[in-house]
Amino acid sequence: MRVATVSTHDIRFPTSRELDGSDAMNPDPDYSAAYVVVTADDGSEGHGFTFTIGRGNEVCRAALDALAPLVIGADLSDLGGFSRRLTHDSQIRWLGPEKGVMHLAAAALINAAWDLASRTAGKPLWEFLSGKSPDEIVDLVDWRYLTDALTPNAARDLLTSAFAGRAERSQHIREIGYPAYTTSAGWLGYPDEKIDRLARQAVADGFRQIKLKVGADQTDDVRRFARARAAVGPGVRIAIDANQRWDVAEAIDWMTVLAPYDPWWIEEPTSPDDILGHAAIRQGLAKAAPDGGPIRVATGEHAANRIMFKQFLQAGAVDVVQLDACRVAGVNENIAILLLAAAYGTPVCPHAGGVGLCEAVQHLSFFDYVAVSGSLDDRIIEYVDHLHEHFTDPVVIERGAYRAPTAPGFSTRMRPESLVRYAYPEGAAWN
Amino acid sequence: MRVATVSTHDIRFPTSRELDGSDAMNPDPDYSAAYVVVTADDGSEGHGFTFTIGRGNEVCRAALDALAPLVIGADLSDLGGFSRRLTHDSQIRWLGPEKGVMHLAAAALINAAWDLASRTAGKPLWEFLSGKSPDEIVDLVDWRYLTDALTPNAARDLLTSAFAGRAERSQHIREIGYPAYTTSAGWLGYPDEKIDRLARQAVADGFRQIKLKVGADQTDDVRRFARARAAVGPGVRIAIDANQRWDVAEAIDWMTVLAPYDPWWIEEPTSPDDILGHAAIRQGLAKAAPDGGPIRVATGEHAANRIMFKQFLQAGAVDVVQLDACRVAGVNENIAILLLAAAYGTPVCPHAGGVGLCEAVQHLSFFDYVAVSGSLDDRIIEYVDHLHEHFTDPVVIERGAYRAPTAPGFSTRMRPESLVRYAYPEGAAWN
C-alpha cells in the first residue's frame, strides 16, 4: 500500500474569545491545526495534524505542501522509512534540522500515516503498536544521535524484558483507564471564583491532580495557588506551569515563594532549549518542598526533538518528560523518547490539550504502559476539556482517567463538518 | 522613520549542477535566499534574506509573509523593539520558539531593517554598530534566558572596557583586513586533483587556513586529507567539517584516524542540538592532536538561538563559535552571541558561504574586533567563492583577508537583474 495523494487544511478555532488556554506566554491563543489527509492507492485514508495557536498556522500548511511530494509513492508498510523520508531530506533538513515549522509538519504527516496503518489493521494505534515485536519497534526509531545514551541493542533488551507482561497490562489498563490530570481549572485569564469552582469540580469528577498557570504576577500567583490549594485540600496534587516565563535565578526565587502551597511539579520554568538551565533549577529546588523533598521539574511540550530529550535526561534536568504527540516527528520520534525515558527511569506525563492532542497522545501512554516502561508510577496524562466534539473518536474520561481507545486508528480524525466550518479564513466560524 | 511596506522573494541558484557546496549531509544544494525588501515611509529601502539550500525556500517566504504584518508601522529607530516584535509574538512563538523556519524569516527581516538603518546613517553596518555606546548596544539584546551566564551589567562592563581602543582597532582593521579561510577547495563532490589544485591556489592567494569536508567515507577522508596536507604543507591550518554526520563515539573514533594530518578544528561533528555530545567529543579529543594538544571543536551554523550558544559555552563544549548572520534572529541576536563568546573568552569564527552570507557576516566580525572582543587571536571568517557577483556590494578579499566594507548598509542587497533572473520558479535561470 502506497501513498497516492496528500491534501492539506488550515483549521482554526476562535478560542481567544473566551480566554480558554490563556497563560503567561500565550495570552490569546486561537487553537488551530495544520491538518493533512493522506490517501493510499486503495482509497483508504489517514488523518493527522500538528497543533498551533493561530498565526503562522498557514506556514505549517505551506510546510505540509512542501513535504507532500517526498511521500507520494511511499510504502505505508515501512513507517520507519516513511518517517526518515521526511526528516532526512538533504535540502529541507537545512531549515531545522528537526525543529520548528518543518518538524511540526513532519509530525502531522507521520501521524496521518500511522492513523492509516492502524485503521487498516483494524486496531487503535496503541494496540497496533503494542502488538509489534521488540525488533519491529526498534526499527521504527531513527537512532542517529542517540547511541551515546541508548543503543538499539539496549532498547531491544528493555522492550524484551517488558514483553512477558504485555497481555496482563493491556487487560489491566482497559479496566482502570490511564490516570489524567486537568488543566481546565487553572488558565491564567480565569477569575478567582471560576478557578475555585472548577478546582472543586475537578476533585468531584475524580481527578487526583490539577494544574495551574503561573508566572505573570507573583502576588496573583500566591493568591490563586492558595485558593486552589484550599479548594482541593492537601491530598490532591497541584502542578504549576510557568510556560517559559523565567530566567534561571528568577525561577528558583519565584518557586521558593510558591513552595508553601506544595506544588507537585514546576513545568516549563524557563526556555525549552535550556537544558543546563533546567538542571540548575532542579538542583535549586531539590529541597524546596514543604516536606524538605524536591519540587519536581517538568518540560517537553516545546522540546524540539529526541536529541533535546536525550540531553534533558543525561543532564538530570527533569523529573517528568512531557512529550507531545505533534511537536516532534510523530509516533516514531515519540517511541524514541519513550525508550529514552524508560532507560533513565523517568516518568512520561504527556502534554495534551489544544486541538486533538488528548485524542492522539493517549495512545502513546497506553503503549508506554503495555510495552515500554510497564509502569504507572507517577505517570499521568494531561487533560483539557476543549474541542473534543470536533473529533470522530473523542477521548472518553471517566473518574479522572482516560478510557482505553477502542476505535481503529489514531483518534486524529476531525468531523467533516468541522473541517468545513473552521477552515481559515473561509469557514463560517470566521465570517 | 517607520516601516511602510514589506515585499518578499523566492530566489534560487541552480548550484547543484556543479556539486558546489556538496558535503556529507548536503549532497546537492541549490543555494537559495528567502529575500525581503523593507521600505520606510520616506521611501528608503532595506534588503535582507535568509539562506537555504533549495527545497523549502518557499516555506521561508511564507514565514516572511506571516511576519510582515507584525512590523508594518514599526519604528526603525528602535531596532531592539523591532527585533522583539518578531520573536515575542505570542501566537507565532508557538512555532519555535526561536528556531526553525520562523526564526530564519525573522533573521531576514531584522537584517533588512539594519541594512536600512545603516544606509540611512550613511555607514557600513560594522561602523554604524561600532559607533554605538555600550548602553545602546546592551539595549539591542533580548536578555531573556541569558542572565545565568551573562547579565546586562556584565555585558556593559565588557563593552566599556573595550571602548577606549575602538578608534585604534578600527584604523588597524581597515589597514590589514580581517583574516579569512577558504572552503572552496574542499567540497566533498570534488575530485582529488581539483582539491590539490585549489588547495595550492588558496595558499598562493594568501590564505593561511583552508577547510575540507569529511564524514561520508573514512578511506576517502584519509586520502583527501593526506593529499590536501601535502599540497599546503605543515604551516597552513586545515579545518575539517563533518556536517553533523556522526554520533558521539563515532566522532571520536573517526577523528582519531584523521588526527595524524593535524586538523585545526573539527566542525559539526554531531547534531547541532547536542550540547552534551559536543562536550563529550571535545573531552575525547583533548589530547588527540599530533603534538598531544587538543583537536578543537567548532559548531554554530545550525545552532538555533542564543540559548543554545549560551549552553555550548557553559558546558565547555566548543573551542570555536561559528555564528551565522541569517540563522539566529539577525544582528540583534548575533550581538548577544558575540557578547557571550567574549565573556567566555572563546573566539568567534563565523560561518559563511552560501548566498550572501560572506557579505553579511563580515560586518559582525569587524564589529566584534572593534567594539566587543577586541581580539583577532584565532579569529577568522569563512570564505567561499560563490555567487558574490549577484550583490551590489560584494566582499573584497585580498591576500586571504576580508577588506573592511566601505559602502553604506549591510552588503545584503542583490542586483535587481539577479532578483529577476533567479526568481523561483519563474525566472529565466529555471526555464
Coordinates of N, CA and C in Angstrom, one line a residue, chain A residues 230-308:
Chain A
A230 N -6.7 25.5 48.9 CA -7.8 25.4 49.9 C -9.0 24.7 49.3
A231 N -9.2 24.9 48.0 CA -10.4 24.3 47.3 C -10.2 22.8 47.2
V232 N -9.0 22.3 46.9 CA -8.9 20.8 46.7 C -8.4 20.1 47.9
G233 N -7.8 20.8 48.9 CA -7.3 20.1 50.0 C -5.9 19.6 49.8
P234 N -5.3 19.0 50.9 CA -3.8 18.7 50.8 C -3.6 17.4 50.0
G235 N -4.6 16.6 49.8 CA -4.3 15.3 49.2 C -4.3 15.3 47.7
V236 N -4.7 16.4 47.1 CA -4.7 16.4 45.6 C -3.5 17.1 45.1
R237 N -2.8 16.6 44.1 CA -1.6 17.2 43.6 C -1.9 18.4 42.8
I238 N -1.2 19.5 43.0 CA -1.3 20.6 42.1 C 0.0 20.9 41.4
A239 N 0.0 20.7 40.1 CA 1.2 21.0 39.3 C 1.0 22.5 38.9
I240 N 2.1 23.2 38.7 CA 2.1 24.5 38.2 C 3.0 24.7 37.0
D241 N 2.6 25.7 36.2 CA 3.2 25.7 34.8 C 3.5 27.2 34.5
A242 N 4.7 27.5 34.3 CA 5.2 28.9 34.1 C 5.3 29.2 32.6
N243 N 5.1 28.2 31.7 CA 5.2 28.5 30.3 C 6.4 29.3 29.8
Q244 N 7.6 28.9 30.4 CA 8.8 29.5 29.9 C 9.1 31.0 30.3
R245 N 8.4 31.4 31.4 CA 8.4 32.8 31.7 C 9.7 33.3 32.3
W246 N 10.5 32.4 33.0 CA 11.5 32.9 33.9 C 13.0 32.6 33.3
D247 N 13.9 33.4 33.8 CA 15.3 33.1 33.8 C 15.6 32.1 35.0
V248 N 16.8 31.6 35.0 CA 17.1 30.5 36.0 C 17.0 31.0 37.4
A249 N 17.6 32.1 37.8 CA 17.6 32.5 39.2 C 16.2 32.9 39.6
E250 N 15.5 33.6 38.6 CA 14.1 34.0 38.9 C 13.2 32.8 39.1
A251 N 13.4 31.8 38.4 CA 12.6 30.6 38.6 C 12.8 30.0 40.0
I252 N 14.0 29.9 40.4 CA 14.2 29.4 41.8 C 13.6 30.3 42.8
D253 N 13.8 31.6 42.7 CA 13.3 32.6 43.7 C 11.7 32.5 43.7
W254 N 11.1 32.5 42.5 CA 9.7 32.6 42.4 C 9.1 31.3 43.0
M255 N 9.7 30.2 42.7 CA 9.2 28.9 43.2 C 9.4 28.8 44.7
T256 N 10.4 29.4 45.3 CA 10.6 29.4 46.7 C 9.4 30.1 47.4
V257 N 8.9 31.1 46.7 CA 7.7 31.8 47.3 C 6.5 31.0 47.2
L258 N 6.4 30.2 46.1 CA 5.1 29.4 45.9 C 5.2 28.0 46.6
A259 N 6.4 27.7 47.1 CA 6.7 26.3 47.7 C 5.7 26.0 48.8
P260 N 5.3 26.9 49.7 CA 4.4 26.5 50.8 C 3.1 25.9 50.4
Y261 N 2.7 26.1 49.2 CA 1.4 25.6 48.7 C 1.6 24.2 48.1
D262 N 2.8 23.7 48.2 CA 3.1 22.3 47.8 C 2.9 22.0 46.3
P263 N 3.6 22.6 45.5 CA 3.5 22.3 44.0 C 4.1 20.9 43.8
W264 N 3.4 20.1 43.0 CA 3.9 18.7 42.6 C 5.0 18.8 41.6
W265 N 4.8 19.7 40.6 CA 5.9 20.0 39.7 C 5.9 21.4 39.2
I266 N 7.0 21.9 38.8 CA 7.0 23.2 38.1 C 7.3 22.8 36.6
E267 N 6.4 23.3 35.7 CA 6.5 22.9 34.3 C 7.0 24.1 33.5
E268 N 7.9 23.9 32.6 CA 8.5 24.9 31.7 C 8.9 26.2 32.5
P269 N 9.8 26.0 33.5 CA 10.2 27.2 34.3 C 11.0 28.2 33.4
T270 N 11.6 27.7 32.4 CA 12.4 28.6 31.6 C 12.4 28.2 30.1
S271 N 13.3 28.7 29.3 CA 13.4 28.3 27.9 C 13.4 26.8 27.7
P272 N 12.6 26.3 26.8 CA 12.6 24.8 26.5 C 13.8 24.3 25.8
D273 N 14.7 25.3 25.4 CA 16.0 24.9 24.9 C 17.1 24.8 26.0
D274 N 16.8 25.3 27.2 CA 17.8 25.5 28.2 C 17.9 24.2 29.1
I275 N 18.6 23.2 28.6 CA 18.9 22.0 29.3 C 19.6 22.3 30.6
L276 N 20.7 23.0 30.5 CA 21.5 23.3 31.7 C 20.8 24.2 32.6
G277 N 20.0 25.1 32.1 CA 19.1 25.9 33.0 C 18.1 25.1 33.8
H278 N 17.5 24.1 33.1 CA 16.6 23.3 33.9 C 17.3 22.4 34.9
A279 N 18.5 22.0 34.6 CA 19.3 21.2 35.6 C 19.6 22.1 36.8
A280 N 20.0 23.4 36.5 CA 20.3 24.3 37.7 C 19.0 24.5 38.5
I281 N 17.9 24.7 37.8 CA 16.6 25.0 38.6 C 16.3 23.7 39.4
R282 N 16.4 22.6 38.8 CA 16.1 21.3 39.5 C 17.0 21.2 40.7
Q283 N 18.3 21.5 40.6 CA 19.1 21.4 41.7 C 18.7 22.5 42.8
G284 N 18.4 23.6 42.3 CA 18.0 24.7 43.3 C 16.7 24.4 44.0
L285 N 15.9 23.5 43.5 CA 14.6 23.1 44.1 C 14.6 21.7 44.7
A286 N 15.8 21.2 44.9 CA 15.9 19.8 45.3 C 15.4 19.6 46.8
K287 N 15.4 20.6 47.6 CA 14.9 20.5 48.9 C 13.8 21.6 49.2
A288 N 13.1 22.0 48.2 CA 12.3 23.2 48.4 C 10.9 22.9 48.8
A289 N 10.4 21.6 48.7 CA 9.1 21.3 49.0 C 8.8 21.4 50.5
P290 N 7.6 21.6 51.0 CA 7.3 21.7 52.4 C 7.8 20.6 53.2
D291 N 7.9 19.4 52.7 CA 8.5 18.2 53.5 C 10.0 18.1 53.3
G292 N 10.6 19.1 52.7 CA 12.1 19.0 52.6 C 12.5 18.3 51.3
G293 N 11.6 17.7 50.6 CA 11.9 17.0 49.4 C 11.9 17.9 48.2
P294 N 12.0 17.4 47.0 CA 12.2 18.2 45.8 C 10.9 18.8 45.3
I295 N 10.9 19.9 44.7 CA 9.9 20.3 43.8 C 10.3 19.8 42.4
R296 N 9.5 18.9 41.8 CA 9.9 18.3 40.5 C 10.0 19.3 39.4
V297 N 10.8 19.1 38.4 CA 10.9 19.9 37.2 C 10.4 19.1 36.0
A298 N 9.5 19.7 35.2 CA 8.9 19.1 34.1 C 9.0 20.0 32.9
T299 N 9.3 19.3 31.7 CA 9.3 20.0 30.5 C 9.1 19.1 29.3
G300 N 8.9 19.6 28.1 CA 8.8 18.7 27.0 C 7.9 19.2 25.8
E301 N 6.8 19.9 26.1 CA 5.9 20.2 25.1 C 6.5 21.1 24.0
H302 N 7.6 21.8 24.3 CA 8.3 22.6 23.3 C 9.7 22.0 23.0
A303 N 10.1 20.9 23.6 CA 11.4 20.3 23.3 C 11.4 19.8 21.8
A304 N 12.3 20.3 21.1 CA 12.2 20.2 19.6 C 12.3 18.8 19.1
N305 N 13.1 17.9 19.7 CA 13.3 16.6 19.1 C 14.0 15.6 20.2
R306 N 14.2 14.4 19.7 CA 14.7 13.4 20.6 C 16.1 13.7 21.2
I307 N 16.9 14.5 20.5 CA 18.2 14.9 20.9 C 18.1 15.8 22.1
M308 N 17.1 16.7 22.1 CA 16.9 17.5 23.3 C 16.5 16.7 24.5

